[in-house]
Amino acid sequence: MSEIKKSTVAVIDYGMGNLHSVAKALEHVADDNITVVVTSDPAVIDAADRVLLPGVGAIRDCVGEMYNAGLVPSIRKAMAEKPFLAICVGIQALMSHSEESKGVDCLNHFQGNALFFGEKHKDYDGSKLKVPHMGWNQVKQTIKHPLWANIPDNARFYFVHSFYVVPENKEEIAGTCDYGLNFCVALARDNVFAVQFHPEKSHKDGLQLYKNFIQWDGKP
Amino acid sequence: MGLAKRIIPCLDVDNGRVVKGVQFLDIRDAGDPVEVAKRYDEQGADEITFLDITASSDDRATTVHMVEAIASQVFIPLTVGGGIRTCEDIRRMLNAGADKVGINTAAVFNPEFVREAAERFGSQCIVVAIDAKKVSAEGEVDKWEIFTHGGRKPTGLDAVEWAKKMVEYGAGEILLTSMDRDGTKNGFDLGVTRAISEAVHVPVIASGGVGNLDHLVDGVIKGKADAVLAASIFHFGEYTVQEAKQRMTDAGIEMRL
């Protein structure tokens, strides 16, 4: 029998509020060999086996706090070498730039921008669509990926956001959604995966995505 | 394919127990909030809302523990309202595991609080709860006014104008309760629901008066609500959330089944 190694998932805390739900959902699907730590310590992030970048609130504050807390080098290092998952505003933080708050430069891991739906967003038939895009929408899996394992195509996930990402390289798109337009809600490149929705609020399919993440070896 | 309309069971919680009053009288015990929340989660509820009606602030600690317990076991969005007056109250509820907070009376007395809360925590977690009553007589142009104190005190504020103002101040969602319908089981006030939903760009949750599943359908189709909230029809086993979703699907509404 091979030796069972304990592995650590670091949830990055950059002072933007509630990470309780993310940590509880990871703990819910983790077995005894997985430790979930919520941390703002670069050393802990560097030592972790997997890293999750949550995102809450405004993008300017998010990216600003990542820099202020001295976490950006550890985030870049993690994205270069181990399984890495970004959620909600986290996916926007990985883009080049966001339109939010009069324009914010982001981490530029994925080339492309985060754009505003607009307060006058409309459906294909011209009827009004509410912004934020809030609630359960269907996610089309546009590639095969270990993080989609055991999740049906077009499963519904919980969203709450007013900005959406537009990557330059369409081959990086892992999932899409429809809300007056077809837009990217999941990005994948090598060991990095990012989603616009909240897996921790998306019931069994969301928990399955977290389960897939804590078992993922980082290979696409 | 697209965004589903939502069903949100609401739990009125007093000192750690689920209760439901009929127009705030005749309060009936409806169980342990953690158990009730798990049951709704299993039935397919899209979110759960708690309204803390605990009178004394000492007992608020009970609510915080309850939210913590539920957030560890139920992985759908949770909203907590009732007694949210300061940013510290919001921080406490979000840290306990709530995803959104409902601000009601405090918004009426201090609208700047909504702006401050949205700037600090983001609009996505700020739900402004509006208690409206119809004040126009039959034959007059429809008019609804904001009331406080469980529907007893008029404020002179026009409900539609107030909703628009709250969205300008940063509300990410509006929870609209018709105080003349609440607890009556006669259905939502569809007029005010539609007027507000058409006036704002954020989602509107219809509340107050649900007595059967057709009322939920009407709330979405005629009232243009983005979500419907109900309490007693689910608490006492008249209908399950699943049955409600099926009925709405049959009526042509996109739901998460």
Coordinates of C-alpha atoms in Angstrom, one line a residue:
Chain A
M1 CA 0.0 0.0 0.0
S2 CA 1.3 3.4 -0.9
E3 CA 1.7 6.0 1.8
I4 CA -1.3 8.4 2.1
K5 CA -0.1 11.9 1.9
K6 CA -2.0 14.8 3.6
S7 CA -2.8 17.6 1.2
T8 CA -3.7 21.2 1.8
V9 CA -6.1 23.5 0.0
A10 CA -5.4 27.2 0.7
V11 CA -8.3 29.6 0.3
I12 CA -6.8 33.0 -0.1
D13 CA -8.1 35.6 2.3
Y14 CA -7.4 39.2 1.2
G15 CA -9.7 40.9 3.6
M16 CA -12.7 41.2 1.4
G17 CA -15.1 39.4 3.7
N18 CA -17.0 36.2 4.0
L19 CA -15.0 33.1 3.1
H20 CA -17.1 30.9 5.4
S21 CA -19.2 29.5 2.6
V22 CA -16.3 28.6 0.4
A23 CA -14.3 26.9 3.3
K24 CA -17.4 25.1 4.5
A25 CA -18.2 23.7 1.1
L26 CA -14.6 22.5 0.6
E27 CA -14.7 20.9 4.0
H28 CA -18.0 19.2 3.2
V29 CA -16.5 17.4 0.2
A30 CA -13.0 16.8 1.6
D31 CA -11.9 13.6 3.2
D32 CA -9.6 13.2 6.2
N33 CA -6.5 13.5 4.0
I34 CA -7.4 17.1 2.9
T35 CA -6.9 20.1 5.1
V36 CA -8.6 23.4 4.2
V37 CA -6.9 26.6 5.4
V38 CA -8.2 30.1 5.0
T39 CA -5.1 32.2 4.8
S40 CA -3.5 35.6 4.0
D41 CA 0.0 34.3 4.6
P42 CA 2.1 34.0 1.4
A43 CA 4.2 31.2 3.0
V44 CA 1.1 29.1 3.6
I45 CA -0.1 29.7 0.0
D46 CA 3.4 28.8 -1.3
A47 CA 3.3 25.5 0.7
A48 CA -0.2 24.5 -0.2
D49 CA -1.0 21.7 -2.7
R50 CA -3.9 23.5 -4.2
V51 CA -5.0 27.2 -4.2
L52 CA -8.5 28.7 -4.4
L53 CA -8.9 32.4 -5.2
P54 CA -12.4 33.7 -4.1
G55 CA -13.8 37.0 -5.1
V56 CA -16.3 39.2 -3.4
G57 CA -17.4 42.8 -4.0
A58 CA -15.8 45.4 -6.3
I59 CA -12.9 44.4 -8.5
R60 CA -10.8 47.6 -7.7
D61 CA -10.9 46.7 -4.0
C62 CA -10.2 43.0 -4.7
V63 CA -7.1 43.6 -6.9
G64 CA -6.0 46.4 -4.6
E65 CA -6.2 44.3 -1.5
M66 CA -4.3 41.4 -3.2
Y67 CA -1.4 43.9 -3.9
N68 CA -1.7 45.6 -0.5
A69 CA -1.6 42.2 1.3
G70 CA 1.5 41.2 -0.7
L71 CA -0.3 38.2 -2.1
V72 CA 0.3 38.8 -5.8
P73 CA 3.7 37.0 -6.1
S74 CA 2.2 33.9 -4.3
I75 CA -0.9 34.0 -6.6
R76 CA 1.3 34.1 -9.7
K77 CA 3.6 31.4 -8.4
A78 CA 0.6 29.2 -7.6
M79 CA -0.9 29.7 -11.1
A80 CA 2.5 28.7 -12.6
E81 CA 2.8 25.4 -10.8
K82 CA -0.3 23.9 -9.0
P83 CA -4.0 23.3 -9.3
F84 CA -5.6 26.7 -9.0
L85 CA -9.3 27.7 -9.0
A86 CA -10.7 31.2 -9.1
I87 CA -14.3 32.0 -8.5
C88 CA -16.7 34.9 -9.2
V89 CA -14.8 38.2 -9.0
G90 CA -11.7 35.9 -8.9
I91 CA -12.1 35.1 -12.6
Q92 CA -12.3 38.8 -13.4
A93 CA -9.2 39.4 -11.4
L94 CA -7.3 37.0 -13.6
M95 CA -8.2 39.0 -16.8
S96 CA -6.1 41.9 -18.2
H97 CA -8.5 44.6 -17.4
S98 CA -12.1 45.3 -16.1
E99 CA -14.5 48.1 -17.0
E100 CA -15.7 48.2 -13.4
S101 CA -15.0 51.3 -11.3
K102 CA -13.9 53.4 -14.3
G103 CA -11.4 50.8 -15.4
V104 CA -9.1 48.6 -13.3
D105 CA -5.9 46.7 -14.4
C106 CA -6.0 43.1 -13.3
L107 CA -3.5 40.3 -13.1
N108 CA -3.4 39.5 -16.8
H109 CA -3.2 35.7 -16.5
F110 CA -5.9 35.4 -19.2
Q111 CA -5.7 38.1 -21.9
G112 CA -9.0 39.9 -22.3
N113 CA -11.4 42.1 -20.4
A114 CA -14.3 42.1 -18.0
L115 CA -17.3 44.1 -19.5
F116 CA -20.5 45.5 -17.9
F117 CA -23.8 44.0 -19.0
G118 CA -25.2 47.5 -18.8
E119 CA -28.3 48.8 -16.9
K120 CA -30.4 48.6 -20.1
H121 CA -29.5 45.0 -20.9
K122 CA -32.0 43.2 -23.1
D123 CA -32.9 39.7 -24.1
Y124 CA -32.8 38.6 -27.7
D125 CA -36.5 39.5 -28.2
G126 CA -35.9 43.0 -26.8
S127 CA -37.4 42.4 -23.4
K128 CA -35.7 43.9 -20.3
L129 CA -33.2 41.7 -18.5
K130 CA -32.3 42.5 -14.9
V131 CA -28.7 43.4 -13.9
P132 CA -27.1 41.9 -11.8
H133 CA -27.5 38.5 -13.5
M134 CA -28.7 36.9 -10.3
G135 CA -29.9 33.3 -9.9
W136 CA -29.5 29.9 -11.4
N137 CA -28.5 29.6 -15.0
Q138 CA -27.4 26.8 -17.2
V139 CA -23.7 26.2 -18.0
K140 CA -22.7 24.7 -21.3
Q141 CA -19.5 22.8 -21.0
T142 CA -17.5 23.8 -24.1
I143 CA -14.5 21.5 -23.5
K144 CA -13.9 18.2 -21.6
H145 CA -12.2 19.0 -18.4
P146 CA -11.5 17.1 -15.1
L147 CA -13.3 19.8 -13.2
W148 CA -16.5 19.1 -15.1
A149 CA -16.4 15.4 -14.2
N150 CA -19.7 14.0 -13.0
I151 CA -21.5 17.3 -13.7
P152 CA -24.2 17.1 -16.4
D153 CA -23.8 19.4 -19.3
N154 CA -26.2 22.4 -19.0
A155 CA -26.4 22.0 -15.2
R156 CA -27.6 25.1 -13.4
F157 CA -25.2 27.1 -11.2
Y158 CA -25.8 30.1 -9.0
F159 CA -24.6 33.5 -10.4
V160 CA -24.6 37.0 -9.1
H161 CA -22.6 39.4 -11.2
S162 CA -22.9 42.5 -13.4
F163 CA -19.6 42.1 -15.3
Y164 CA -18.6 39.2 -17.6
V165 CA -15.3 38.1 -19.1
V166 CA -14.3 38.2 -22.7
P167 CA -11.0 36.3 -23.3
E168 CA -9.0 37.0 -26.4
N169 CA -8.1 33.3 -26.9
K170 CA -11.4 31.5 -27.4
E171 CA -9.7 28.2 -26.9
E172 CA -9.4 29.0 -23.2
I173 CA -13.2 29.1 -22.8
A174 CA -14.4 26.0 -20.8
G175 CA -18.0 27.0 -20.3
T176 CA -20.6 29.4 -21.5
C177 CA -24.0 30.8 -20.4
D178 CA -26.8 32.6 -22.1
Y179 CA -28.3 35.9 -20.8
G180 CA -29.2 38.2 -23.6
L181 CA -25.9 37.2 -25.1
N182 CA -23.7 34.1 -25.0
F183 CA -20.8 34.7 -22.7
C184 CA -17.9 33.0 -21.1
V185 CA -18.4 31.7 -17.5
A186 CA -15.4 29.3 -17.2
L187 CA -11.8 29.6 -18.4
A188 CA -9.1 26.9 -18.4
R189 CA -5.5 26.9 -19.2
D190 CA -3.1 24.2 -17.9
N191 CA -3.4 24.0 -14.1
V192 CA -5.6 27.1 -13.8
F193 CA -9.5 27.0 -13.9
A194 CA -11.7 29.9 -13.2
V195 CA -15.5 30.2 -13.0
Q196 CA -17.9 33.2 -12.8
F197 CA -20.5 31.3 -10.7
H198 CA -20.5 30.4 -7.1
P199 CA -19.9 26.6 -6.7
E200 CA -20.3 26.9 -2.9
K201 CA -23.9 28.2 -3.5
S202 CA -24.8 25.8 -6.3
H203 CA -26.0 22.8 -4.4
K204 CA -24.8 19.3 -5.5
D205 CA -23.3 20.3 -8.8
G206 CA -21.3 23.1 -7.2
L207 CA -20.1 20.7 -4.5
Q208 CA -19.1 18.2 -7.2
L209 CA -17.0 20.9 -8.8
Y210 CA -15.2 21.5 -5.5
K211 CA -14.7 17.7 -5.1
N212 CA -13.2 17.5 -8.6
F213 CA -10.9 20.4 -7.7
I214 CA -9.5 18.8 -4.5
Q215 CA -8.8 15.6 -6.5
W216 CA -7.4 17.4 -9.6
D217 CA -3.7 16.8 -10.4
G218 CA -3.6 20.1 -12.4
K219 CA -3.5 18.4 -15.9
P220 CA -6.2 19.6 -18.3
Chain B
M1 CA -32.2 28.0 -21.9
G2 CA -31.6 30.9 -19.6
L3 CA -31.9 32.3 -16.1
A4 CA -34.5 30.5 -14.0
K5 CA -37.0 32.3 -11.8
R6 CA -36.5 31.5 -8.1
I7 CA -38.6 30.2 -5.3
I8 CA -37.5 31.4 -1.9
P9 CA -39.0 29.8 1.2
C10 CA -39.0 32.4 4.1
L11 CA -38.4 31.5 7.7
D12 CA -39.6 33.9 10.3
V13 CA -37.3 33.2 13.2
D14 CA -38.0 34.2 16.8
N15 CA -35.4 33.3 19.4
G16 CA -34.1 30.3 17.5
R17 CA -37.5 28.9 16.3
V18 CA -39.3 29.2 13.1
V19 CA -42.7 30.9 13.6
K20 CA -45.3 32.3 11.2
G21 CA -47.9 34.8 12.2
V22 CA -51.0 35.7 10.3
Q23 CA -50.6 39.4 9.9
F24 CA -48.3 39.3 12.9
L25 CA -50.8 37.7 15.2
D26 CA -51.5 34.1 16.2
I27 CA -47.9 33.0 15.9
R28 CA -47.6 29.3 15.3
D29 CA -44.4 27.3 15.9
A30 CA -43.1 25.7 12.7
G31 CA -39.9 24.0 13.9
D32 CA -36.2 24.1 14.2
P33 CA -34.7 26.4 11.6
V34 CA -31.8 24.1 10.7
E35 CA -34.1 21.2 10.1
V36 CA -36.6 23.3 8.1
A37 CA -33.8 24.8 6.0
K38 CA -32.4 21.4 5.2
R39 CA -35.8 20.2 4.2
Y40 CA -36.3 23.1 1.8
D41 CA -32.8 22.6 0.4
E42 CA -33.6 18.9 -0.3
Q43 CA -36.9 20.0 -2.0
G44 CA -35.0 22.2 -4.4
A45 CA -35.4 25.7 -2.9
D46 CA -33.3 28.2 -4.9
E47 CA -32.5 30.3 -1.9
I48 CA -33.6 30.6 1.7
T49 CA -34.5 33.8 3.5
F50 CA -34.6 34.3 7.3
L51 CA -36.5 37.1 8.9
D52 CA -35.2 37.6 12.4
I53 CA -38.2 38.9 14.4
T54 CA -36.5 38.4 17.8
A55 CA -37.3 41.4 19.9
S56 CA -34.3 41.7 22.2
S57 CA -30.8 42.2 20.9
D58 CA -29.4 39.7 23.4
D59 CA -31.1 37.0 21.5
R60 CA -29.5 38.0 18.3
A61 CA -26.5 35.8 19.2
T62 CA -28.9 32.9 18.8
T63 CA -29.6 34.0 15.2
V64 CA -25.9 34.3 14.4
H65 CA -25.3 30.7 15.7
M66 CA -28.3 29.5 13.7
V67 CA -27.0 31.1 10.5
E68 CA -23.6 29.4 11.1
A69 CA -25.2 26.0 11.6
I70 CA -27.3 26.3 8.4
A71 CA -24.5 27.7 6.3
S72 CA -22.4 24.6 7.2
Q73 CA -25.0 22.2 5.9
V74 CA -27.0 24.0 3.2
F75 CA -25.2 25.1 0.0
I76 CA -27.6 27.5 -1.6
P77 CA -27.8 31.3 -1.0
L78 CA -29.0 32.5 2.4
T79 CA -30.4 35.9 3.1
V80 CA -30.9 37.3 6.7
G81 CA -33.2 40.2 7.4
G82 CA -34.7 41.8 10.5
G83 CA -32.9 44.2 12.8
I84 CA -30.1 45.0 10.4
R85 CA -29.2 48.6 11.4
T86 CA -25.5 49.0 11.2
C87 CA -22.5 47.9 9.1
E88 CA -21.4 45.9 12.1
D89 CA -24.8 44.0 12.0
I90 CA -24.1 43.2 8.3
R91 CA -20.5 42.1 8.9
R92 CA -21.6 39.8 11.7
M93 CA -24.3 38.1 9.5
L94 CA -22.0 37.8 6.4
N95 CA -19.2 36.3 8.6
A96 CA -21.7 33.8 10.0
G97 CA -22.4 32.6 6.5
A98 CA -25.2 34.8 5.1
D99 CA -24.8 35.8 1.5
K100 CA -27.1 38.7 1.6
V101 CA -28.8 40.9 4.2
G102 CA -32.2 42.5 4.1
I103 CA -32.4 46.1 5.2
N104 CA -35.9 47.4 5.9
T105 CA -36.8 50.0 8.5
A106 CA -33.2 51.3 8.8
A107 CA -33.3 52.2 5.1
V108 CA -36.4 54.3 5.6
F109 CA -35.0 56.2 8.5
N110 CA -31.5 56.5 7.1
P111 CA -31.2 55.9 3.3
E112 CA -27.5 56.8 3.4
F113 CA -27.1 53.5 5.4
V114 CA -27.9 51.6 2.2
R115 CA -25.3 53.6 0.2
E116 CA -22.7 53.0 2.9
A117 CA -23.5 49.2 3.1
A118 CA -23.4 48.8 -0.7
E119 CA -20.1 50.6 -1.0
R120 CA -18.6 48.6 1.8
F121 CA -19.9 45.1 1.1
G122 CA -21.0 45.3 -2.5
S123 CA -24.5 45.7 -4.0
Q124 CA -24.7 41.9 -4.5
C125 CA -25.4 41.4 -0.8
I126 CA -27.7 44.3 -0.1
V127 CA -31.4 43.5 -0.4
V128 CA -33.7 46.4 0.5
A129 CA -37.0 45.1 1.9
I130 CA -40.0 47.3 1.1
D131 CA -43.3 47.0 3.0
A132 CA -46.0 48.6 0.8
K133 CA -49.7 49.1 1.2
K134 CA -52.2 50.3 -1.3
V135 CA -53.4 53.8 -0.4
S136 CA -55.5 54.7 -3.4
A137 CA -59.2 54.2 -3.3
E138 CA -61.1 52.2 -5.9
G139 CA -61.4 54.1 -9.1
E140 CA -58.3 56.3 -8.4
V141 CA -54.9 55.9 -10.0
D142 CA -53.1 53.1 -8.2
K143 CA -50.8 54.3 -5.5
W144 CA -48.8 52.4 -2.9
E145 CA -47.1 53.8 0.2
I146 CA -44.2 52.5 2.4
F147 CA -45.2 51.5 5.9
T148 CA -43.0 50.6 8.9
H149 CA -43.6 48.8 12.2
G150 CA -45.2 45.8 10.7
G151 CA -47.5 47.8 8.5
R152 CA -48.8 50.1 11.2
K153 CA -47.0 53.4 10.5
P154 CA -47.3 55.2 7.2
T155 CA -44.3 57.1 6.0
G156 CA -45.7 59.2 3.2
L157 CA -43.2 57.7 0.7
D158 CA -44.4 56.5 -2.6
A159 CA -43.4 52.8 -3.0
V160 CA -42.3 52.9 -6.7
E161 CA -40.3 56.1 -6.2
W162 CA -38.7 54.6 -3.1
A163 CA -37.7 51.4 -4.9
K164 CA -36.0 53.5 -7.6
K165 CA -34.2 55.6 -5.0
M166 CA -33.0 52.5 -3.2
V167 CA -31.5 51.0 -6.4
E168 CA -29.8 54.3 -7.1
Y169 CA -28.3 54.1 -3.5
G170 CA -26.9 50.6 -4.3
A171 CA -29.6 48.0 -3.5
G172 CA -28.8 44.8 -5.5
E173 CA -32.3 43.4 -5.1
I174 CA -35.7 44.5 -3.9
L175 CA -37.8 42.3 -1.5
L176 CA -41.3 43.7 -1.9
T177 CA -43.9 42.7 0.7
S178 CA -47.5 43.8 0.3
M179 CA -48.6 44.5 3.8
D180 CA -52.3 44.3 3.0
R181 CA -51.8 40.8 1.6
D182 CA -49.3 39.4 4.0
G183 CA -50.8 36.3 5.8
T184 CA -54.1 36.6 3.9
K185 CA -53.5 33.8 1.4
N186 CA -55.2 35.9 -1.2
G187 CA -52.2 36.2 -3.6
F188 CA -49.6 38.9 -4.2
D189 CA -50.6 42.4 -4.9
L190 CA -49.7 42.1 -8.6
G191 CA -50.1 45.8 -9.4
V192 CA -47.3 47.0 -7.1
T193 CA -45.1 44.1 -8.0
R194 CA -45.3 44.8 -11.7
A195 CA -45.0 48.6 -11.2
I196 CA -41.8 48.2 -9.2
S197 CA -40.3 45.4 -11.3
E198 CA -40.7 47.5 -14.5
A199 CA -39.3 50.6 -12.8
V200 CA -36.0 49.1 -11.6
H201 CA -33.2 47.2 -13.3
V202 CA -32.4 44.9 -10.3
P203 CA -34.3 41.7 -9.5
V204 CA -37.5 42.0 -7.5
I205 CA -38.8 39.3 -5.1
A206 CA -42.5 39.3 -4.6
S207 CA -43.8 38.5 -1.1
G208 CA -47.0 38.6 0.9
G209 CA -50.2 36.7 0.4
V210 CA -49.3 33.4 -1.2
G211 CA -52.1 30.9 -0.5
N212 CA -51.7 28.5 -3.4
L213 CA -49.4 27.6 -6.3
D214 CA -51.2 29.6 -8.9
H215 CA -50.4 32.7 -6.9
L216 CA -46.7 32.0 -7.4
V217 CA -47.3 31.6 -11.2
D218 CA -49.2 35.0 -11.2
G219 CA -46.4 36.7 -9.3
V220 CA -44.0 35.9 -12.2
I221 CA -46.2 36.1 -15.2
K222 CA -48.5 39.0 -14.2
G223 CA -46.4 40.6 -11.6
K224 CA -43.1 40.3 -13.6
A225 CA -41.3 39.2 -10.4
D226 CA -37.9 37.6 -10.7
A227 CA -38.4 35.5 -7.6
V228 CA -41.3 34.6 -5.4
L229 CA -41.1 34.2 -1.6
A230 CA -43.6 32.2 0.5
A231 CA -43.7 30.9 4.0
S232 CA -46.8 29.2 5.4
I233 CA -47.7 27.2 2.3
F234 CA -44.4 25.4 2.7
H235 CA -44.1 25.3 6.5
F236 CA -47.3 23.4 7.3
G237 CA -46.9 20.8 4.5
E238 CA -49.6 22.1 2.2
Y239 CA -47.2 22.1 -0.7
T240 CA -43.5 21.1 -1.3
V241 CA -41.1 23.4 -3.1
Q242 CA -40.9 20.7 -5.7
E243 CA -44.6 20.8 -6.4
A244 CA -44.5 24.6 -6.6
K245 CA -41.6 24.4 -9.2
Q246 CA -43.5 21.8 -11.2
R247 CA -46.6 24.0 -11.4
M248 CA -44.6 27.0 -12.5
T249 CA -42.8 24.9 -15.1
D250 CA -46.1 23.7 -16.4
A251 CA -47.2 27.3 -16.7
G252 CA -44.2 27.9 -19.0
I253 CA -41.9 29.5 -16.5
E254 CA -38.2 28.6 -16.7
M255 CA -37.3 26.9 -13.3
R256 CA -34.4 24.9 -11.9
L257 CA -35.8 21.4 -11.4

